[in-house]
Amino acid sequence: MRTLQELGSNACRGRGDSTLFEKILIANRGEIACRIMRTCRRLGIKAVAVYSEADAGSLAVEQADEAYPIGKAPASESYLRIEAILEACRRSGAEAVHPGFGFLSEKAAFAEALEKAGIVFIGPPPKAMRAMGDKIASKLLAQQAGVSTVPGRLEAIADAKSAVAIAREIGYPVMLKASAGGGGKGMRICRSDAGTREAFRSAGNEAKGAFGDARVFIEKYIEEPRHIEIQVLGDQHGQVIHLGERECSIQRRHQKVLEEAPSPFLDARTRQRMGAEAVQLAKAVGYYSAGTVEFIVDRERNFYFLEMNTRLQVEHPVTEMVTGLDLVEQMIRIAAGARLPLAQKDVKAKGWAIEARLYAEDPARGFLPSVGRLRRYLEPPVGQGLRIDAGVVEGSEISVHYDPMIAKVIAHGPDRGAATAKLRQALDAYYVRGINHNGAFLSALLAHPRFQEGRLSTNFIAEEFPEGFKADRLDARTRRCLVFAAAVLQRRLAERALDGKARPALDDWVVLLGREEHRLRLKPHSSGFLVESELGGGPIESAWLPGEALFCAQLVGEPVVVQVERSGPRWQLSHGGAAVEALVLEPPAAALYRHMPVKAPPDLSRFLLSPMPGLLVSVAVKEGQEVKAGEELAVVEAMKMENVLRAAADGLVKTLHCKPGDSLAVDQAILEFA
Ligand code: ADP
Ligand code: ADP
Ligand code: MG
């Protein structure tokens, strides 16, 4: 019997497979462009990249067989220009285009323009894209196809008064949504009449600004919701199957952070029913290629259709890891007219896969985007159930122009616990410096007992990290690990300074983590040390040498990886979702250190500082104006996101240092309080 892996990926693999394309253009950038190229290469297909001025030196351009410039850095002047992409197709002679996700991937007009030019669009038929592109229209269609939708009123709301009437009729809480919405924009939860009136105005404005379409509608807000979606795959011969579900309930502001397959919440019957409804909907719109039917699931496992994404999904790798199929390969084959290589009964999920999205953002500054050059970039070793989809290398620039996702880390194991453990190890060894990122936050999410129990909801992050995320909270195990690591690092450094001269057989050290003081003793022992301390003790084995970024060790029988960076006399260490600064001293020096005055940090509270490099869009206050805590002061735009900066405390605005339109550096003073 053939395995699924063979059925999906190898059975009809083909260099010289004359039914496939010879050259494919990838109308995208970053990790997804690199990922699509990987499949092209395996299939013996030439890959063409397109790039904006900002991406001229990118990994995607380097890895492509050919690459063509398509315009300036802003997406509207490059990746969104249909004409420029058509021109690159003509110049390269590409026969087909894969759009990836984002950008033009869900624009029916793009698919039609390609078709008209005689180029194959590797995606669904434009008609299906149109049918699913609008939330009101697609929900009406879903109802007709017998798919359950969220209770609500599927029509555009005329005014604030009817918004309130409809909200009351549905019953609070309700959710107000932009019909043209996407990416979590134009959505508001309303719990009262006043809230509904306000939301009607602000969501309408936001939708008008983002999508040029102010239509909003209202549906029931599902409490403690879980986001569970079904991957569908259809061919041009009317066959449609589903490849099971992905749960993406771990979200921040309606944006996915962790995704997994299968869902820890679904039972076999619900899974089967959701799969059947997703296939029903796909068939109803004549769908082919890969697509995703998103559902929201309530506490009782009632599920409701949310929307259909007519493209490859960011989190598609978790489905690939459990099914053994390559979805990009399937999209290419389907676009070339091939039949699905398997029937529904052949689809079997094996094990568990979890994906974490590594974003260039700063958890310590309210998750604001972070830009700059990747000064140091080391990926953990892949293989054996670990996959990394990245579009960067050391030295790459994370620019303000695009999505802040740097890479995706995906782990597969026999069960959920094994996949989680593998992902946590991978994050410990994923070393990124030069920009801020959410790696430690991802580790903390995976380490959270509630995550491990699978008690998820889309409110998880808001409920469990209400104050945001701080990497300086240490549990006993992490503290011990970091303290022991710091001592061994210092000892190894001291050894090198001694230049071969022996140290005493016992040495005592004091490890300072902020104000915490830990004394310990290291005794040379086989290839490492025996440690004794009030935190416990035992053998530590490590081959670490000064200068290495990762301290890999057997720490009292447990393998650990700690990220290391030397800053002056101190060590910056991170592991398991924690990041600390350690100072390691010999006891006499520690005794002196205790008497050193603590240097007070400069008082910056009188200034509003720009939390990131970006563009000052607006300033909401004037010189001499009194402001209250929480009041809007200014808006800074970076990475396609507008970030509202608010007053941290009541105060009086003394001086404005910048005006709208100014470019801002990180920590630049925008205004000063009296
Ligand atoms: P997924 O469900 O696959 O996570 P998302 O809806 O989060 O899909 O978006 C997929 C990609 O499209 C991401 O790169 C995201 O930044 C981009 N994207 C989605 N909606 C928008 C939008 N309204 N404007 C700009 N980019 C968007
Ligand atoms: P988008 O096009 O922006 O992705 P979706 O309709 O897919 O919009 O919703 C995005 C997210 O918003 C969902 O994953 C879920 O977390 C939340 N959400 C959407 N609709 C509801 C609802 N009716 N009740 C509760 N949460 C919802
Ligand atoms: Mg969605």
XYZ file of C-alpha atoms and ligand atoms in Angstrom:
729
model
C 0.000 0.000 0.000
C 1.204 3.467 -0.768
C 1.528 5.888 2.114
C -0.122 9.291 2.057
C 3.260 10.913 1.657
C 3.741 9.014 -1.580
C 0.212 9.628 -2.729
C 0.435 13.331 -2.101
C 3.963 14.287 -2.959
C 5.863 11.586 -4.698
C 3.496 9.411 -6.690
C 3.393 11.738 -9.637
C 6.466 13.795 -8.910
C 7.944 15.069 -11.952
C 10.961 16.474 -13.521
C 9.921 16.213 -17.130
C 6.303 15.920 -15.998
C 5.021 17.402 -19.234
C 1.604 18.290 -17.793
C 3.162 20.778 -15.351
C 4.515 24.250 -15.974
C 8.116 25.014 -16.842
C 8.225 28.426 -15.208
C 6.147 29.973 -12.432
C 6.214 33.577 -11.297
C 5.652 34.244 -7.611
C 3.775 37.479 -7.043
C 4.827 37.868 -3.420
C 7.815 38.376 -1.129
C 9.417 37.147 2.092
C 8.930 33.712 3.592
C 5.996 32.671 1.420
C 7.889 33.474 -1.792
C 10.793 31.316 -0.565
C 8.427 28.536 0.478
C 6.706 28.405 -2.928
C 10.101 28.329 -4.652
C 11.109 25.319 -2.595
C 8.258 23.310 -4.067
C 8.955 24.625 -7.579
C 12.538 23.461 -7.286
C 11.480 20.008 -6.105
C 9.125 19.708 -9.053
C 11.787 20.856 -11.528
C 9.925 24.090 -12.287
C 11.831 27.375 -12.748
C 10.835 30.086 -10.247
C 10.630 33.785 -11.104
C 10.656 36.394 -8.332
C 9.402 39.961 -8.476
C 10.669 42.544 -6.023
C 10.219 46.087 -4.845
C 13.119 48.482 -4.295
C 13.142 47.526 -0.619
C 13.574 43.828 -1.459
C 16.306 44.013 -4.117
C 18.745 42.180 -1.841
C 16.234 39.745 -0.346
C 16.579 35.997 0.095
C 13.647 35.399 -2.271
C 15.458 37.281 -5.059
C 18.654 35.398 -4.357
C 16.931 31.998 -4.440
C 14.909 32.615 -7.611
C 16.057 31.506 -11.051
C 15.192 34.974 -12.360
C 13.992 38.170 -10.704
C 12.332 41.337 -11.986
C 11.893 44.722 -10.273
C 8.281 45.908 -10.094
C 8.488 49.287 -8.401
C 8.983 51.203 -5.216
C 8.888 49.967 -1.645
C 5.230 50.708 -0.752
C 3.107 47.701 -1.750
C 0.698 49.938 -3.656
C 3.597 50.874 -5.937
C 4.922 47.325 -6.427
C 3.342 44.094 -5.143
C -0.172 45.413 -5.711
C 0.481 46.609 -9.291
C -1.233 44.116 -11.573
C 0.242 45.721 -14.704
C 3.822 45.481 -13.398
C 3.375 41.794 -12.584
C 1.897 41.079 -16.015
C 4.912 42.809 -17.547
C 7.284 40.601 -15.495
C 5.348 37.549 -16.746
C 5.785 38.655 -20.336
C 9.497 39.351 -19.884
C 10.210 36.085 -18.111
C 7.865 33.926 -20.139
C 6.280 32.512 -16.983
C 3.209 30.402 -17.786
C 1.614 30.607 -14.373
C 1.541 32.840 -11.277
C 1.317 31.832 -7.637
C 0.056 34.788 -5.578
C 0.962 33.493 -2.088
C -1.181 35.230 0.569
C -1.927 38.889 1.244
C -1.288 41.363 -1.597
C -3.204 40.312 -4.744
C -3.998 36.758 -3.645
C -7.716 37.387 -3.100
C -8.244 39.915 -5.880
C -10.480 38.385 -8.540
C -9.471 41.186 -10.920
C -5.864 39.955 -10.761
C -6.842 36.382 -11.618
C -8.964 37.676 -14.503
C -6.203 39.926 -15.857
C -3.826 36.951 -15.895
C -6.393 34.756 -17.606
C -6.899 37.417 -20.265
C -3.156 37.499 -20.878
C -3.110 33.715 -21.266
C -1.346 33.100 -17.961
C -2.607 30.553 -15.449
C -3.557 31.826 -11.998
C -2.546 29.229 -9.394
C -5.616 29.601 -7.247
C -9.402 29.353 -7.348
C -11.669 30.547 -10.160
C -12.291 34.333 -10.028
C -16.024 33.753 -9.667
C -15.512 31.856 -6.415
C -13.112 34.536 -5.163
C -15.773 37.197 -5.826
C -18.512 35.153 -4.184
C -16.438 34.693 -1.017
C -14.815 38.148 -0.969
C -17.685 39.896 0.736
C -18.747 38.825 4.205
C -22.476 39.540 3.839
C -22.721 37.925 0.394
C -20.660 34.878 1.377
C -22.721 34.280 4.512
C -25.934 34.419 2.496
C -24.427 31.932 0.083
C -23.331 29.706 2.936
C -26.879 29.698 4.361
C -28.257 28.644 0.980
C -25.683 25.841 0.864
C -26.913 24.560 4.236
C -23.907 25.811 6.220
C -24.549 27.182 9.710
C -23.755 30.877 10.108
C -23.539 33.090 13.197
C -27.038 34.311 14.151
C -27.353 37.868 12.901
C -28.768 40.166 10.278
C -27.111 39.743 6.922
C -27.649 43.192 5.513
C -25.755 46.479 5.479
C -26.917 48.728 8.313
C -28.367 52.078 7.287
C -27.806 54.200 10.392
C -26.965 54.155 14.096
C -30.643 53.868 15.036
C -31.205 50.682 13.066
C -27.867 49.368 14.362
C -29.264 49.609 17.899
C -32.577 48.037 16.887
C -30.840 45.077 15.223
C -28.389 44.659 18.124
C -31.332 44.474 20.576
C -33.176 42.026 18.402
C -30.117 39.722 18.235
C -29.373 40.308 21.922
C -26.141 41.626 23.457
C -23.251 41.052 23.152
C -23.066 41.512 19.392
C -20.264 41.968 16.899
C -20.261 44.706 14.322
C -18.225 43.871 11.216
C -17.186 45.437 7.951
C -18.581 43.439 5.054
C -15.405 44.093 3.053
C -13.253 43.452 6.135
C -10.104 41.415 6.518
C -7.063 41.199 8.774
C -9.206 41.886 11.842
C -10.010 45.438 10.696
C -13.397 47.127 11.096
C -14.608 44.793 13.866
C -16.170 45.871 17.188
C -17.746 44.019 20.093
C -20.814 45.853 21.440
C -22.427 45.257 24.805
C -24.811 48.220 25.029
C -26.891 50.632 22.939
C -24.364 53.422 23.465
C -21.509 51.088 22.493
C -23.361 50.058 19.350
C -23.928 53.657 18.260
C -20.267 54.493 18.784
C -19.081 51.290 17.068
C -21.333 51.918 14.076
C -19.579 55.241 13.472
C -15.980 54.149 14.130
C -16.113 50.754 12.388
C -17.771 52.335 9.371
C -15.030 54.961 9.163
C -12.294 52.389 9.606
C -13.778 50.174 6.904
C -14.152 53.119 4.538
C -10.507 54.045 5.086
C -9.114 50.511 4.821
C -11.333 48.970 2.123
C -13.099 51.925 0.474
C -16.396 50.355 1.524
C -18.211 51.485 4.672
C -20.884 48.736 4.795
C -21.144 47.117 8.214
C -23.440 44.411 9.558
C -24.183 42.867 12.952
C -24.021 39.310 14.193
C -24.133 37.629 17.600
C -20.862 37.793 19.521
C -19.946 34.242 20.450
C -18.564 34.140 24.019
C -15.300 32.307 24.713
C -15.017 31.533 21.037
C -12.546 29.199 19.440
C -11.358 29.751 15.887
C -11.292 26.449 14.029
C -10.927 26.283 10.258
C -11.159 23.571 7.641
C -8.641 23.202 4.823
C -10.338 22.281 1.572
C -8.811 21.142 -1.676
C -10.677 20.837 -4.948
C -9.761 20.100 -8.541
C -11.163 21.429 -11.812
C -13.123 18.215 -12.317
C -15.604 18.833 -9.518
C -13.913 16.799 -6.821
C -13.557 18.531 -3.423
C -12.128 17.067 -0.221
C -11.104 18.494 3.137
C -7.848 17.919 4.957
C -9.161 18.315 8.481
C -8.984 21.312 10.755
C -6.569 23.786 12.258
C -7.251 25.549 15.522
C -6.068 29.168 15.550
C -7.608 30.432 18.782
C -4.410 31.982 20.105
C -4.774 35.437 18.614
C -3.797 38.962 19.491
C -6.257 41.561 18.250
C -7.877 39.031 15.878
C -4.464 38.155 14.389
C -3.252 34.576 14.701
C -0.157 33.849 16.787
C -0.153 30.057 17.322
C -1.942 27.489 15.157
C -2.249 23.752 15.468
C -3.641 20.654 13.825
C -5.675 18.835 14.926
C -7.745 20.937 17.343
C -7.650 19.740 20.972
C -11.346 20.630 21.195
C -13.089 18.769 18.376
C -14.616 15.346 18.704
C -14.825 13.021 15.710
C -18.463 13.842 15.026
C -18.034 17.651 15.062
C -14.928 17.331 12.910
C -16.806 15.248 10.392
C -19.743 17.688 10.295
C -17.532 20.767 9.918
C -15.563 19.070 7.146
C -18.747 18.106 5.316
C -20.163 21.658 5.512
C -16.891 23.168 4.287
C -16.888 20.837 1.285
C -20.560 21.636 0.654
C -19.805 25.362 0.559
C -16.780 24.916 -1.712
C -18.868 22.846 -4.109
C -21.668 25.415 -4.050
C -19.335 28.095 -5.438
C -17.542 25.818 -7.904
C -14.339 26.068 -5.907
C -11.034 24.500 -6.905
C -7.436 24.865 -5.580
C -6.654 25.169 -1.847
C -8.985 27.229 0.335
C -9.947 27.634 3.959
C -13.382 27.744 5.495
C -13.175 29.540 8.852
C -15.589 28.743 11.669
C -16.123 30.064 15.125
C -16.958 27.390 17.698
C -18.740 28.025 21.000
C -18.415 26.274 24.367
C -20.985 23.633 23.383
C -19.145 22.879 20.132
C -21.776 24.609 18.026
C -19.927 25.907 15.001
C -20.706 28.831 12.738
C -19.240 29.840 9.374
C -17.134 33.028 9.559
C -15.628 33.458 6.106
C -13.788 31.614 3.393
C -10.210 32.554 2.530
C -9.741 31.823 -1.151
C -5.963 31.319 -1.015
C -3.144 29.508 0.688
C -3.242 30.273 4.409
C -0.264 31.471 6.463
C -0.694 28.469 8.761
C -0.926 25.840 5.990
C 2.272 24.059 7.151
C 0.553 22.451 10.159
C -1.847 20.700 7.794
C 1.061 19.646 5.590
C 2.889 18.153 8.550
C -0.013 16.038 9.750
C -1.252 14.939 6.309
C 2.098 14.610 4.516
C 0.759 16.609 1.572
C 2.463 19.626 -0.016
C -0.368 22.117 -0.538
C 1.626 24.348 -2.891
C 2.375 21.322 -5.055
C -1.312 20.430 -5.080
C -2.263 23.993 -6.058
C 0.207 23.862 -8.956
C -1.032 20.459 -10.151
C -4.676 21.488 -9.868
C -4.015 24.700 -11.805
C -2.429 22.562 -14.517
C -5.620 20.523 -14.695
C -4.619 17.457 -12.675
C -7.124 15.458 -10.660
C -6.859 15.252 -6.864
C -4.411 12.461 -6.002
C -6.553 11.158 -3.159
C -10.155 10.721 -2.068
C -11.660 11.790 1.244
C -11.276 8.313 2.722
C -7.506 8.407 2.002
C -6.963 11.508 4.119
C -5.406 10.521 7.429
C -3.891 12.853 9.969
C -0.775 11.635 11.714
C 0.416 13.128 15.007
C 0.207 16.758 15.972
C 1.700 19.946 14.527
C 1.951 23.441 16.019
C 3.100 26.616 14.313
C 4.406 29.771 15.971
C 4.638 33.056 14.078
C 7.828 34.929 14.842
C 6.995 38.615 14.487
C 9.301 41.638 14.473
C 7.553 43.391 17.320
C 8.332 44.413 20.852
C 6.245 42.698 23.515
C 7.697 45.052 26.153
C 6.333 48.072 24.257
C 2.791 46.858 23.756
C 3.772 44.704 20.739
C 4.619 47.690 18.562
C 6.404 46.703 15.366
C 10.183 46.723 15.414
C 12.314 47.368 12.353
C 15.998 47.250 11.530
C 18.772 44.940 10.415
C 19.128 41.358 11.644
C 22.564 41.790 13.194
C 22.690 38.140 14.220
C 20.363 35.422 12.911
C 20.691 31.729 13.714
C 17.908 29.240 13.001
C 17.592 26.048 15.012
C 18.446 22.904 13.047
C 15.474 21.643 11.021
C 14.441 18.068 10.242
C 13.053 15.372 12.525
C 9.726 17.101 12.856
C 10.977 20.682 12.875
C 10.288 22.992 9.941
C 11.172 26.650 9.518
C 9.653 28.838 6.823
C 11.676 32.036 6.736
C 12.511 34.685 4.200
C 15.492 36.265 5.887
C 19.160 35.639 6.611
C 21.697 37.359 8.824
C 22.010 40.948 7.614
C 18.462 41.126 6.185
C 16.500 44.284 6.774
C 13.035 44.218 8.351
C 11.419 47.237 6.732
C 8.505 49.417 7.729
C 6.719 48.670 4.470
C 5.436 45.138 4.980
C 3.959 42.663 7.391
C 6.196 42.200 10.469
C 6.280 38.385 10.267
C 9.919 37.182 10.145
C 9.419 33.445 10.050
C 7.224 30.546 11.051
C 8.457 27.727 13.254
C 6.503 24.499 12.937
C 6.981 21.401 15.070
C 5.461 17.973 14.548
C 5.328 15.151 17.073
C 3.343 12.026 17.870
C 1.056 13.991 20.205
C 0.340 17.550 21.352
C 2.770 17.389 24.272
C 5.626 16.224 22.072
C 4.942 18.898 19.432
C 4.809 21.601 22.126
C 8.091 20.449 23.666
C 9.818 20.406 20.278
C 8.555 23.881 19.439
C 9.737 25.231 22.795
C 13.220 23.793 22.240
C 13.323 25.286 18.762
C 12.379 28.728 20.076
C 15.083 28.488 22.746
C 17.641 27.976 19.981
C 16.232 30.582 17.555
C 18.708 33.433 17.933
C 17.673 36.792 16.492
C 19.392 40.065 17.386
C 19.197 43.563 15.949
C 15.435 43.919 16.169
C 12.929 43.061 18.850
C 10.778 39.995 18.343
C 8.147 37.938 20.105
C 10.203 34.729 20.534
C 10.146 34.809 24.337
C 6.428 35.558 24.305
C 5.773 32.539 22.073
C 7.712 30.360 24.527
C 5.721 31.754 27.428
C 2.452 30.977 25.613
C 3.540 27.391 24.972
C 4.692 27.005 28.587
C 1.376 28.276 29.967
C -0.523 25.536 31.846
C -3.810 26.622 30.277
C -2.332 26.268 26.791
C -0.990 22.856 27.694
C -4.419 21.770 28.926
C -5.869 22.929 25.598
C -8.335 25.336 27.256
C -8.116 27.857 24.450
C -10.261 30.750 23.304
C -9.603 33.804 21.192
C -9.472 35.738 24.497
C -6.561 33.637 25.796
C -3.864 36.285 25.408
C -6.029 39.141 26.680
C -7.066 37.071 29.709
C -3.711 35.518 30.585
C -1.478 38.488 29.745
C -3.704 41.444 30.627
C -0.713 43.697 31.306
C 1.135 42.620 28.202
C 4.182 40.399 28.372
C 7.278 40.826 30.532
C 10.139 38.392 30.084
C 11.519 38.888 33.600
C 9.159 36.585 35.477
C 11.040 33.450 36.398
C 9.697 30.147 37.619
C 11.956 28.049 39.842
C 13.198 25.832 37.040
C 14.046 28.700 34.705
C 15.739 30.658 37.504
C 17.936 27.687 38.382
C 18.762 27.120 34.733
C 19.766 30.744 34.131
C 21.765 31.072 37.358
C 23.735 27.880 36.677
C 24.316 28.870 33.063
C 25.594 32.321 34.068
C 28.114 30.828 36.497
C 29.437 28.336 33.960
C 29.745 31.039 31.292
C 31.759 33.279 33.619
C 33.916 30.382 34.711
C 34.689 29.455 31.088
C 35.581 33.057 30.339
C 37.855 33.171 33.395
C 39.496 29.915 32.296
C 40.363 31.429 28.951
C 41.808 34.505 30.681
C 44.042 32.231 32.772
C 45.502 30.872 29.569
C 45.896 27.259 30.620
C 46.965 27.985 34.183
C 44.939 25.856 36.562
C 42.196 27.303 38.681
C 41.572 26.085 42.193
C 39.663 22.824 42.358
C 36.710 24.620 43.926
C 35.405 28.023 43.099
C 32.744 30.185 44.580
C 30.678 32.606 42.575
C 27.904 35.077 43.166
C 25.313 35.433 40.411
C 23.322 38.662 40.471
C 20.034 38.773 38.578
C 18.925 42.346 39.141
C 18.663 42.549 42.931
C 18.547 38.786 43.417
C 21.794 37.310 44.695
C 22.635 33.622 44.319
C 25.805 32.058 45.716
C 27.077 28.871 44.243
C 30.104 26.629 44.067
C 31.473 24.935 40.951
C 33.674 21.844 41.143
C 35.334 20.553 37.961
C 33.716 17.228 37.070
C 34.343 15.128 33.922
C 33.774 17.501 30.955
C 31.898 20.020 33.094
C 31.166 20.906 36.687
C 29.344 19.811 39.768
C 27.287 22.683 41.056
C 26.168 23.254 44.617
C 23.791 26.041 45.586
C 20.703 26.920 47.584
C 18.743 26.423 44.339
C 19.847 22.799 44.170
C 22.764 21.114 42.532
C 24.146 18.396 40.323
C 26.328 17.900 37.272
C 26.478 20.335 34.330
C 27.984 19.215 31.031
C 28.660 21.720 28.285
C 31.173 22.268 25.496
C 30.386 26.002 25.311
C 33.270 28.278 24.348
C 33.408 32.047 24.835
C 31.908 33.818 21.827
C 29.243 31.210 21.070
C 25.674 32.515 20.928
C 24.066 29.365 22.309
C 24.940 27.676 25.564
C 23.897 24.053 25.010
C 24.165 21.944 28.118
C 23.037 18.928 30.052
C 21.900 20.679 33.174
C 21.357 18.239 36.012
C 20.281 15.607 33.493
C 18.095 17.886 31.374
C 19.122 19.232 27.963
C 18.832 23.030 27.821
C 19.740 25.765 25.380
C 20.301 29.294 26.685
C 20.833 32.256 24.376
C 23.886 34.253 25.352
C 25.039 37.747 24.619
C 27.804 39.580 26.450
C 27.128 43.234 27.201
C 30.000 44.888 29.031
C 30.676 42.845 32.165
C 27.177 41.373 32.098
C 25.427 38.503 30.371
C 22.112 38.821 28.560
C 20.516 35.423 28.841
C 17.256 34.090 27.526
C 15.553 30.754 27.812
C 12.044 29.372 28.024
C 10.240 32.688 27.657
C 12.469 34.504 30.145
C 15.176 37.051 29.462
C 17.479 38.352 32.199
C 20.690 40.268 32.677
C 23.194 38.507 34.919
C 26.353 39.764 36.553
C 28.677 37.066 37.895
C 31.275 38.053 40.479
C 33.715 36.401 42.834
C 32.566 36.809 46.458
C 34.937 39.688 47.411
C 33.847 41.689 44.362
C 30.205 40.929 45.128
C 30.709 42.291 48.653
C 32.030 45.565 47.214
C 29.319 45.656 44.583
C 26.648 45.613 47.271
C 27.827 49.077 48.366
C 27.722 50.586 44.890
C 25.051 53.258 44.572
C 22.258 52.330 42.195
C 22.299 54.726 39.237
C 18.886 56.237 38.649
C 17.772 56.049 35.007
C 17.199 59.435 33.326
C 13.675 60.785 33.716
C 12.010 60.395 30.342
C 8.485 60.572 31.666
C 8.211 64.223 30.639
C 8.486 63.221 26.967
C 6.325 61.318 24.560
C 8.888 59.174 22.723
C 8.302 57.459 19.412
C 8.235 53.735 20.250
C 9.532 52.809 16.780
C 10.846 54.293 13.580
C 7.937 55.447 11.467
C 5.916 58.303 10.130
C 4.118 60.815 12.337
C 0.600 60.776 10.907
C -1.132 63.176 13.259
C -0.813 65.028 16.540
C -4.041 65.314 18.489
C -2.960 67.982 20.995
C -1.726 71.565 21.037
C 0.933 73.324 23.092
C -0.551 74.431 26.382
C -3.307 71.781 26.297
C -4.220 69.758 29.394
C -4.518 66.019 28.737
C -5.947 63.149 30.756
C -4.368 59.706 31.105
C -5.412 57.544 28.168
C -6.136 60.461 25.863
C -4.815 60.220 22.304
C -1.665 62.283 21.734
C -0.391 61.233 18.327
C -0.555 58.543 15.660
C 2.590 56.902 14.269
C 2.451 54.679 11.217
C 4.841 51.785 10.648
C 4.478 48.470 8.881
C 1.038 49.238 7.491
C -0.279 49.780 10.983
C -1.401 52.951 12.624
C -0.352 53.066 16.258
C -2.168 55.451 18.553
C 0.068 56.874 21.290
C -1.822 57.823 24.431
C -0.991 59.853 27.529
C 0.358 57.624 30.310
C -0.756 60.150 32.956
C -2.592 63.447 33.290
C -0.441 66.396 32.232
C 0.057 69.673 30.398
C 1.589 69.710 26.908
C 4.510 72.198 26.923
C 6.229 71.853 23.538
C 5.585 69.946 20.307
C 8.901 68.751 18.851
C 7.558 67.202 15.632
C 4.793 67.818 13.134
C 2.664 65.471 11.028
C 4.618 64.118 8.067
C 7.921 63.936 9.983
C 9.904 60.709 9.931
C 10.637 59.502 13.419
C 13.555 57.549 14.834
C 12.993 55.170 17.719
C 12.882 57.079 21.046
C 12.706 60.435 19.289
C 10.797 62.968 21.419
C 7.496 63.880 19.777
C 6.343 66.254 22.488
C 7.256 67.413 25.963
C 5.072 67.847 29.031
C 5.432 70.685 31.506
P -4.408 33.892 7.831
O -5.821 33.538 8.204
O -3.759 33.030 6.824
O -3.572 34.207 9.002
P -4.665 36.660 7.562
O -6.062 37.125 7.359
O -4.066 36.856 8.907
O -4.609 35.200 7.065
O -3.752 37.370 6.480
C -2.889 36.694 5.589
C -1.928 37.683 5.026
O -2.616 38.730 4.424
C -1.031 38.282 6.071
O 0.239 38.470 5.508
C -1.727 39.580 6.386
O -0.817 40.541 6.845
C -2.301 39.939 5.048
N -3.545 40.670 5.173
C -4.749 40.183 5.532
N -5.689 41.122 5.513
C -5.074 42.249 5.147
C -5.505 43.591 4.931
N -6.756 43.969 5.110
N -4.599 44.502 4.545
C -3.320 44.141 4.359
N -2.854 42.889 4.534
C -3.703 41.965 4.929
P -11.168 38.699 9.159
O -11.637 38.791 7.749
O -10.692 40.001 9.671
O -10.238 37.551 9.362
P -13.176 37.101 10.557
O -14.648 37.209 10.369
O -12.506 35.898 9.990
O -12.514 38.428 10.002
O -12.889 37.181 12.114
C -11.588 37.293 12.639
C -11.584 36.893 14.111
O -12.508 37.678 14.867
C -12.007 35.467 14.391
O -10.934 34.569 14.283
C -12.520 35.567 15.814
O -11.446 35.561 16.712
C -13.173 36.918 15.863
N -14.638 36.871 15.565
C -15.193 37.055 14.373
N -16.548 36.951 14.443
C -16.851 36.686 15.732
C -18.084 36.477 16.453
N -19.262 36.524 15.872
N -18.007 36.231 17.771
C -16.817 36.198 18.382
N -15.631 36.395 17.777
C -15.629 36.643 16.452
Mg -10.571 35.502 9.085
